[in-house]
Short mmCIF file of C-alpha atoms in Angstrom, two decimals:
data_model
loop_
_atom_site.label_atom_id
_atom_site.label_comp_id
_atom_site.label_asym_id
_atom_site.label_seq_id
_atom_site.Cartn_x
_atom_site.Cartn_y
_atom_site.Cartn_z
CA MET A 1 -2.09 225.69 143.55
CA ARG A 2 1.55 226.27 143.75
CA GLU A 3 1.56 225.63 147.66
CA ILE A 4 0.80 221.94 147.38
CA SER A 5 2.86 218.83 146.33
CA LEU A 6 2.02 216.76 143.26
CA ILE A 7 0.80 214.00 145.77
CA GLN A 8 -1.68 216.22 147.52
CA ARG A 9 -3.01 217.79 144.09
CA GLN A 10 -3.65 214.16 142.99
CA VAL A 11 -5.31 213.19 146.38
CA LEU A 12 -7.56 216.38 145.76
CA ASP A 13 -8.27 215.40 142.26
CA LEU A 14 -9.29 211.85 143.45
CA PHE A 15 -11.25 213.19 146.20
CA LYS A 16 -13.46 215.18 144.01
CA LYS A 17 -14.52 211.93 142.18
CA PHE A 18 -15.17 209.99 145.11
CA PRO A 19 -18.82 209.86 147.17
CA LEU A 20 -16.92 211.14 150.19
CA LYS A 21 -16.86 214.59 148.80
CA ASP A 22 -20.52 215.19 149.53
CA GLN A 23 -19.91 214.50 153.27
CA PHE A 24 -16.47 215.81 153.88
CA TYR A 25 -15.01 219.21 153.03
CA TRP A 26 -11.23 220.20 152.63
CA THR A 27 -10.34 222.89 155.37
CA GLY A 28 -7.15 223.78 157.52
CA GLY A 29 -4.05 225.61 157.16
CA THR A 30 -2.97 223.97 153.80
CA LEU A 31 -6.61 225.33 152.38
CA LEU A 32 -5.80 228.76 153.84
CA SER A 33 -2.41 228.88 152.39
CA VAL A 34 -3.65 227.57 148.79
CA LEU A 35 -6.49 229.83 148.50
CA TYR A 36 -5.89 233.09 150.56
CA LEU A 37 -2.51 233.84 152.28
CA HIS A 38 0.14 231.78 149.91
CA HIS A 39 2.42 231.99 152.99
CA ARG A 40 3.69 228.52 153.44
CA LYS A 41 4.06 224.82 152.15
CA SER A 42 2.25 222.26 154.02
CA LYS A 43 2.46 218.53 153.97
CA ASP A 44 -1.05 217.65 155.20
CA LEU A 45 -4.68 217.87 153.80
CA ASP A 46 -7.50 218.36 156.57
CA PHE A 47 -10.92 216.98 155.74
CA PHE A 48 -13.76 217.46 157.95
CA SER A 49 -17.38 216.42 157.96
CA ASN A 50 -20.54 217.88 160.22
CA GLU A 51 -22.05 214.32 160.00
CA PRO A 52 -21.04 211.27 161.92
CA PHE A 53 -19.29 208.61 159.85
CA SER A 54 -17.55 205.39 160.29
CA TYR A 55 -14.14 204.28 159.79
CA ASN A 56 -15.24 201.91 156.83
CA GLU A 57 -16.40 204.89 155.01
CA ILE A 58 -12.97 206.35 155.35
CA ILE A 59 -10.98 203.27 154.71
CA GLY A 60 -12.42 202.72 151.63
CA PHE A 61 -11.09 206.08 150.21
CA VAL A 62 -7.78 205.42 151.68
CA ARG A 63 -7.23 201.91 149.93
CA PHE A 64 -8.45 203.59 146.56
CA LEU A 65 -5.59 206.21 146.94
CA LYS A 66 -3.07 203.57 147.89
CA LYS A 67 -3.92 201.60 144.62
CA LYS A 68 -4.38 204.70 142.28
CA LEU A 69 -1.34 206.38 143.57
CA ASN A 70 0.90 203.07 143.79
CA LEU A 71 1.66 203.84 147.33
CA ALA A 72 3.52 201.04 149.33
CA HIS A 73 1.75 201.73 152.63
CA ILE A 74 -0.46 204.05 154.55
CA LYS A 75 -0.10 204.65 158.36
CA GLU A 76 -3.03 205.00 160.22
CA LYS A 77 -3.73 206.44 163.64
CA LYS A 78 -7.01 207.20 165.46
CA ILE A 79 -7.05 209.92 168.25
CA PHE A 80 -10.24 210.06 169.95
CA ASP A 81 -12.87 210.69 167.16
CA ARG A 82 -10.21 211.64 164.58
CA TYR A 83 -8.53 209.46 162.00
CA GLU A 84 -5.01 210.36 160.79
CA PHE A 85 -3.47 208.78 157.70
CA PHE A 86 -0.03 209.32 156.58
#
């Protein structure tokens, strides 16, 4: 996985151990670049779910990441039915 940063790799490793892994899947341009195209570096990770989910299900993982990765803060934004954390 040479196309992703250390923090992206850490997020993916922690995601694999978290219950959300059963409901969400990694997709998007970063995944395509890492697994198939190897054409660019990307700053984001896209996760999708085919099932409805609540904000509370997501924020638990975000708080877990913040603590485990010693992050000072995580900004969040909701756009329609999509949550963004950065």
